[in-house]
Each structure stands twice: as structure tokens, then as C-alpha cells.
GROMACS .gro file of C-alpha atoms in nm:
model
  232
    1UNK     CA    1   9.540   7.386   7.464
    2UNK     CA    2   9.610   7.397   7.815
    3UNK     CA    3   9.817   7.648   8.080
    4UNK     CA    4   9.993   7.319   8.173
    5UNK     CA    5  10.053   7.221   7.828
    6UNK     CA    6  10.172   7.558   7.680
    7UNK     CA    7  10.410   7.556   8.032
    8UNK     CA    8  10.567   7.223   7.908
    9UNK     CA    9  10.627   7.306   7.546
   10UNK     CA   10  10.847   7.610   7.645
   11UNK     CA   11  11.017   7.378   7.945
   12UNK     CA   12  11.051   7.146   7.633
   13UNK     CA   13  11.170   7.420   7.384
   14UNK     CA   14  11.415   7.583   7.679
   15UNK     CA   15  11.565   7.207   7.723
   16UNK     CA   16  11.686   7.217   7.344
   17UNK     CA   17  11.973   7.481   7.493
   18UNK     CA   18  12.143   7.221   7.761
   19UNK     CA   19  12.430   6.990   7.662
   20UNK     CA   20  12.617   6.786   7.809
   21UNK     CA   21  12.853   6.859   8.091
   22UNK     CA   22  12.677   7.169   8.213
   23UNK     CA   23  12.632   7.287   8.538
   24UNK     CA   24  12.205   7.412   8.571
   25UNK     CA   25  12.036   7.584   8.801
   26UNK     CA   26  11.645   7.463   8.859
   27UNK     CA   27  11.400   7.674   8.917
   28UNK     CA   28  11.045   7.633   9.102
   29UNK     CA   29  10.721   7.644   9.048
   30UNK     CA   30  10.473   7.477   8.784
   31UNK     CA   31  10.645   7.585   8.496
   32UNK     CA   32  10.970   7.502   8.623
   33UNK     CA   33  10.838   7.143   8.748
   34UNK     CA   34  10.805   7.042   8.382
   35UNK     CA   35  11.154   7.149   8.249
   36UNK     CA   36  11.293   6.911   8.587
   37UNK     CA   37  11.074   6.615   8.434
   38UNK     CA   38  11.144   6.676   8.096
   39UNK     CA   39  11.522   6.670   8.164
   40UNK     CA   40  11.486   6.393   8.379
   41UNK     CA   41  11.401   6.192   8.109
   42UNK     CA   42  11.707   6.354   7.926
   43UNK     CA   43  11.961   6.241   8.186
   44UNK     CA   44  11.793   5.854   8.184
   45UNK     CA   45  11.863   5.889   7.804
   46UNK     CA   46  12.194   5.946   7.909
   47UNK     CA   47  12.245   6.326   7.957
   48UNK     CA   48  12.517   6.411   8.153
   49UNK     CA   49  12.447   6.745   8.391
   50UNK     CA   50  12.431   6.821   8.746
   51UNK     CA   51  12.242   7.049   8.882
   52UNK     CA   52  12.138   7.307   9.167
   53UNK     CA   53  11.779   7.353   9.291
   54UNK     CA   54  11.626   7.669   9.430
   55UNK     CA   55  11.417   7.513   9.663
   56UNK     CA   56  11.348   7.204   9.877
   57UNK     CA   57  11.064   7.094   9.643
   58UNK     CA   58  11.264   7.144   9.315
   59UNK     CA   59  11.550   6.957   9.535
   60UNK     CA   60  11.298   6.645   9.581
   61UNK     CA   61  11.165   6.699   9.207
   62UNK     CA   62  11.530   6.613   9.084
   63UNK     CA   63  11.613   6.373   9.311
   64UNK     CA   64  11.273   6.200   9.236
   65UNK     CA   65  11.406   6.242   8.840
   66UNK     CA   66  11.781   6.122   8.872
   67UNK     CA   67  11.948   6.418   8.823
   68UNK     CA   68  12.261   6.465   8.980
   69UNK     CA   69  12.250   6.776   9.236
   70UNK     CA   70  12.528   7.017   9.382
   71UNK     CA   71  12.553   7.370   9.574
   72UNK     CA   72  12.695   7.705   9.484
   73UNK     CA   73  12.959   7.580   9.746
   74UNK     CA   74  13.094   7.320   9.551
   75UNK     CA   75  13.079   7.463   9.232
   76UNK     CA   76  13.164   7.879   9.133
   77UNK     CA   77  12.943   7.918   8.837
   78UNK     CA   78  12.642   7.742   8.676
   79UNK     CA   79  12.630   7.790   8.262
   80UNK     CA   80  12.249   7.788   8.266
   81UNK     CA   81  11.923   7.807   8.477
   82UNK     CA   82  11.568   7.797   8.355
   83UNK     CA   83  11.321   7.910   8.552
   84UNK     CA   84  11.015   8.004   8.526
   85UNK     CA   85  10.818   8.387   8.633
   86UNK     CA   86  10.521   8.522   8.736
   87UNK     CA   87  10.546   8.833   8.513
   88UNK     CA   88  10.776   8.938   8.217
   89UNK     CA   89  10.823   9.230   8.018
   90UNK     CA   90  10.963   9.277   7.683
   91UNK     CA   91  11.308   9.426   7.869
   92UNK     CA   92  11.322   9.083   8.049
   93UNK     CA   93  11.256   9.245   8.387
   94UNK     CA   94  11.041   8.969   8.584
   95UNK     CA   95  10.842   8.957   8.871
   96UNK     CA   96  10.916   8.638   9.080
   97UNK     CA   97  10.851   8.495   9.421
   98UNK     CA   98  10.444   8.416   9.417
   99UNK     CA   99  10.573   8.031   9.539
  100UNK     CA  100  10.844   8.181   9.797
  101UNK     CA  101  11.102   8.093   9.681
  102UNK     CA  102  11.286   8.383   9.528
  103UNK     CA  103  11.555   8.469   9.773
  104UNK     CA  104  11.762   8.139   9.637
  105UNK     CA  105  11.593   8.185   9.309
  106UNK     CA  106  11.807   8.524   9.269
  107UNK     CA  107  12.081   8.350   9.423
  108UNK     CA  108  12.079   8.076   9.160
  109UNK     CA  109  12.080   8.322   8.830
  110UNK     CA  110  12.322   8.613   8.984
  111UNK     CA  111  12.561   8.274   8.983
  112UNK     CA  112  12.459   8.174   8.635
  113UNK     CA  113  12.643   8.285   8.309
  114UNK     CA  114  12.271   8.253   8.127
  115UNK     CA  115  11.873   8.245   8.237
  116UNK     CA  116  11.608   8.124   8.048
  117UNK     CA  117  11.293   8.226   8.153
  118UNK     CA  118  11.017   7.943   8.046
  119UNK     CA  119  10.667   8.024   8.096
  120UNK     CA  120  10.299   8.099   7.889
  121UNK     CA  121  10.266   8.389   7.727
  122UNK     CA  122   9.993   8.511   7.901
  123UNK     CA  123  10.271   8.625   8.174
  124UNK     CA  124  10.424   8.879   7.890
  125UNK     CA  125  10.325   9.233   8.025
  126UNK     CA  126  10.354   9.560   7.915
  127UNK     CA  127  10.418   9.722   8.285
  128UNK     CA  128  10.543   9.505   8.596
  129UNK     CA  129  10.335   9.508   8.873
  130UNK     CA  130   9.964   9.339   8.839
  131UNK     CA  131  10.120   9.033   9.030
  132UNK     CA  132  10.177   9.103   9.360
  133UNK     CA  133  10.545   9.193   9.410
  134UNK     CA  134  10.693   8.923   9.739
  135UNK     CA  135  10.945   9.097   9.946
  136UNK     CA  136  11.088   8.864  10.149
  137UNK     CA  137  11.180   9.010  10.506
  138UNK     CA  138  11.306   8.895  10.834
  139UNK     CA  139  11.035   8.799  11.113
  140UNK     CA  140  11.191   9.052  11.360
  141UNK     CA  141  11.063   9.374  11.329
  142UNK     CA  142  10.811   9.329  11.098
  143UNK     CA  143  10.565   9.617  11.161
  144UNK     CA  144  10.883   9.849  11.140
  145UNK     CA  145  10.956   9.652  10.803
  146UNK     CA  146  10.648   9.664  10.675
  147UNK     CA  147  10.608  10.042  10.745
  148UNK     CA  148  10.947  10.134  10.545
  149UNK     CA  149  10.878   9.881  10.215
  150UNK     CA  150  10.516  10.118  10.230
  151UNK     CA  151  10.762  10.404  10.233
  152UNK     CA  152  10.990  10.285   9.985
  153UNK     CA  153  10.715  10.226   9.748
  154UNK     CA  154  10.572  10.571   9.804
  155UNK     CA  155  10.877  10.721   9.712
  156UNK     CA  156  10.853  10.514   9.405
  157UNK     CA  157  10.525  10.632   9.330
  158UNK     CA  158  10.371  10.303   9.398
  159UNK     CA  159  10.065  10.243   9.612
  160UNK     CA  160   9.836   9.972   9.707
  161UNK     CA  161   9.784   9.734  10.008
  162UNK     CA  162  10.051   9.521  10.176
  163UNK     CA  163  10.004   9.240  10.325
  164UNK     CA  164  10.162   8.895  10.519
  165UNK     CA  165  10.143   8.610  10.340
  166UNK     CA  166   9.968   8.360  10.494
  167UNK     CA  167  10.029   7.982  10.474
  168UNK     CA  168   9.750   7.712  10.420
  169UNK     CA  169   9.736   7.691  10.854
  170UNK     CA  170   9.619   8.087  10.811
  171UNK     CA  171   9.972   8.126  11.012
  172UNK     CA  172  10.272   8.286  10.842
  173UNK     CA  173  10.410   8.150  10.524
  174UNK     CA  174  10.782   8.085  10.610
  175UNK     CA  175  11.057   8.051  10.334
  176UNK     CA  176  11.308   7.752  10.287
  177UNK     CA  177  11.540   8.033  10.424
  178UNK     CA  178  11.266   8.065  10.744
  179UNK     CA  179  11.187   8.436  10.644
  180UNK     CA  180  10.800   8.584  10.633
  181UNK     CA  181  10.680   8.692  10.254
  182UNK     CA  182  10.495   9.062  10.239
  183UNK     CA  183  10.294   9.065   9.930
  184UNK     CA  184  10.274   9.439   9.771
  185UNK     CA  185   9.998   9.538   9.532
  186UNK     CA  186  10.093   9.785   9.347
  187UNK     CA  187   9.899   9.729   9.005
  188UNK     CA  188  10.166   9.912   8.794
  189UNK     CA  189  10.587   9.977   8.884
  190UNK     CA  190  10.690  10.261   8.622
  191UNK     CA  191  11.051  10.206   8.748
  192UNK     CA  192  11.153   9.844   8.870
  193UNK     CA  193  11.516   9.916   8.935
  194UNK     CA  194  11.479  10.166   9.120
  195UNK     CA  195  11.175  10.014   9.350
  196UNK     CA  196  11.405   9.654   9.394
  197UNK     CA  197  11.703   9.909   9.476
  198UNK     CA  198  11.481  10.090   9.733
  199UNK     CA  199  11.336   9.765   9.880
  200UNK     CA  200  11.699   9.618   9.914
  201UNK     CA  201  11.821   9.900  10.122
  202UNK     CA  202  11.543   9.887  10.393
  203UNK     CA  203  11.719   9.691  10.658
  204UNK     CA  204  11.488   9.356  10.729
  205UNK     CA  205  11.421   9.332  10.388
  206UNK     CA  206  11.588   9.021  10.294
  207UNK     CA  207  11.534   9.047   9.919
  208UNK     CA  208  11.270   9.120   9.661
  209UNK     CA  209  11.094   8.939   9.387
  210UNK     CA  210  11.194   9.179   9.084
  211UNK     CA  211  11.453   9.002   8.886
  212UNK     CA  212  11.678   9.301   8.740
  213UNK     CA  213  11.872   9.234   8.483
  214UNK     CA  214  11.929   8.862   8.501
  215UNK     CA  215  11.733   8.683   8.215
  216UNK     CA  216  11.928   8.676   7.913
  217UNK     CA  217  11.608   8.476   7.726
  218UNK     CA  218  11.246   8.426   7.757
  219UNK     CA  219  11.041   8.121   7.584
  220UNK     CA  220  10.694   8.196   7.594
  221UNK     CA  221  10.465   7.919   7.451
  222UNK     CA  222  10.062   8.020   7.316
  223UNK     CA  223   9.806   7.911   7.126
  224UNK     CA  224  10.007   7.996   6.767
  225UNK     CA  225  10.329   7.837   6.898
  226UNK     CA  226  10.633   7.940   7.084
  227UNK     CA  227  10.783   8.313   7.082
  228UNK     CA  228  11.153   8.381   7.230
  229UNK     CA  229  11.211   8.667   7.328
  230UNK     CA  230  11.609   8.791   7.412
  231UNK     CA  231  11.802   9.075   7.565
  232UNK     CA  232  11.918   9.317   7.346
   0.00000   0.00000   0.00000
């Protein structure tokens, strides 16, 4: 079986926990992309939900699918959003951020009451950290940036290289939110909280891909079916 198959039976096994009338947040990336399309299908069926996207693409995704969209401005909490990661560990902590967009990402599930992470269980670790970690800073001032998240990891007792993320045009990869991505990697983060605490109180460092905290649940689909995992 497939990556992109075991990604859309846990987008398919996460949609079994919407009903009707709630308010979702969407996540983005591959994973992700399947749950929109499989809900899609849902809200043709008749599903009523309505829904806020983490990033332009998801936004086109659901519009492309039917569902019915809204913003954090209109509404004051979401009940669910799935999403999916590019690293999890059995205390839910996840590394996020490799498609850029985890800034409204971590926007979307600090507003939710619930997160489902969906994703293949090859992205269950024992130790954060062999995916690069994205800290997503501000353009201005980014050698002076770059030089504290080095810092900040040291202090951690995290080292590897750091690097800008470049784009496709070998020029900086700029977020929806038009912020630069540095890509840290570190190979193994003995302490995430205190690292995404750390990174968060450098100033140009807009905000960091370790999600802390925030995933209640975590579908991971393999070869022998799917495992969920959820917080204690």
C-alpha cells in the first residue's frame, strides 16, 4: 500500500469524528488535502459544516470541494481541526511547518477545542527533531535572527546547520503571512517546550513549527491498519 493511500485512510478514519453543525479548522499539506476531499464529498452528501483553512491552497482546496469557509474573525472557537504533521511523538508533541504554513496552522488549533492529527505512521518518532524544525521569522534583520535562533538552540543543547529556505525560483520562500522560513537541523530536541519557548522569545522570530500541547489525537494509518493514539 501506498504513502498516499495510508494518508487517506487516516483523513478517512479522522472524518468519522465530524458532525454536523461544527465549526473545522483545515489543515495543509498532502495528508491534509485528502481529509478536504474526503469531506467534500461529505458536505455534497449533505453535511452541514463550515470551515477555516490554514492556508491559501487549503482555502482553494475547499472552495474547489463546496465547503462552506469562515475566519477566526467571524467565529470565536472552532470544535475541531485535523491536520496533518511532519513528525509525532507518543506525547503528541509534533513538528510542523515543512509546507510553510505553520504560523496560521498554530493559529487554527490554539482556537480549536480539539486536533486530530492525521498522518502515516512512519511520522511516529521516538525523539522530535530528524525533520527539520521551520521557524518562521521576519525578513528584517535576518542575519541578527538567524544568529539568536543558533543561540537559542545552543542553549537547548541542540546543534546542526541553519539555513533559508529557498523557493522553487532559488529566491526566498515567503509565507501566506509574507515571512522568510529558517530550516534548523537539529537531528534530535531532548526538550521541545523549552526550545519552542526559547525560539518564541527571540524578537523576529515570528513563530515556530513545534506544536506544544495542542493535539488532543493522532490517527496514524500502516500497513496492519490504523493506530490512534490520544493524550493522556
Amino acid at each position: 500500500m501506498s504513502s498516499d493511500q495510508l494518508k487517506r485512510q487516516a483523513a478517512a478514519a479522522a472524518l468519522e469524528h465530524v458532525r454536523d453543525g461544527m465549526k473545522l479548522g483545515l489543515g495543509t499539506g498532502s495528508t491534509a488535502k485528502h481529509f478536504v476531499e474526503l469531506l467534500g464529498e461529505r458536505v455534497r452528501a449533505g453535511l452541514k459544516v463550515i470551515a477555516v483553512p490554514t492556508s491559501e491552497v487549503t482555502r482553494a482546496d475547499a472552495q474547489r470541494c463546496g465547503i462552506a469557509l469562515t475566519t477566526l474573525d467571524e467565529v470565536d472557537r472552532l470544535d475541531l481541526t485535523v491536520d496533518g504533521a511532519d513528525e509525532i511523538n507518543a506525547a503528541l508533541n509534533l513538528i510542523k511547518g515543512g509546507g510553510g504554513a505553520l504560523l496560521r496552522e498554530k493559529i487554527v488549533a490554539a482556537a480549536s477545542d480539539r486536533m486530530i492529527v492525521i498522518a502515516d505512521e512512519s511520522k511516529l518518532v521516538a525523539n522530535l527533531g530528524r525533520f527539520p524544525l521551520p521557524v518562521e521569522v521576519n525578513p528584517f534583520g535576518l542575519a541578527a535572527t538567524l544568529r539568536a535562533v543558533e543561540e537559542a538552540c545552543a542553549d537547548c543543547g541542540v546543534f546542526g546547520p541553519i539555513s533559508l529556505r529557498k523557493g522553487s525560483d532559488g529566491h526566498a520562500f515567503v509565507t501566506d503571512g509574507g515571512h522568510w522560513i529558517l530550516d534548523a537541523h537539529l537531528g534530535r530536541i531532548p526538550d521541545a517546550p523549552s526550545l519552542a519557548d526559547s525560539l518564541n522569545a527571540i524578537p523576529g522570530v515570528v513563530e515556530n513549527g513545534l506544536f506544544i500541547g495542542l493535539a488532543s489525537m493522532a490517527v496514524l494509518a500502516g500497513p496492519n491498519g490504523i493506530r490512534t493514539l490520544e493524550r493522556p
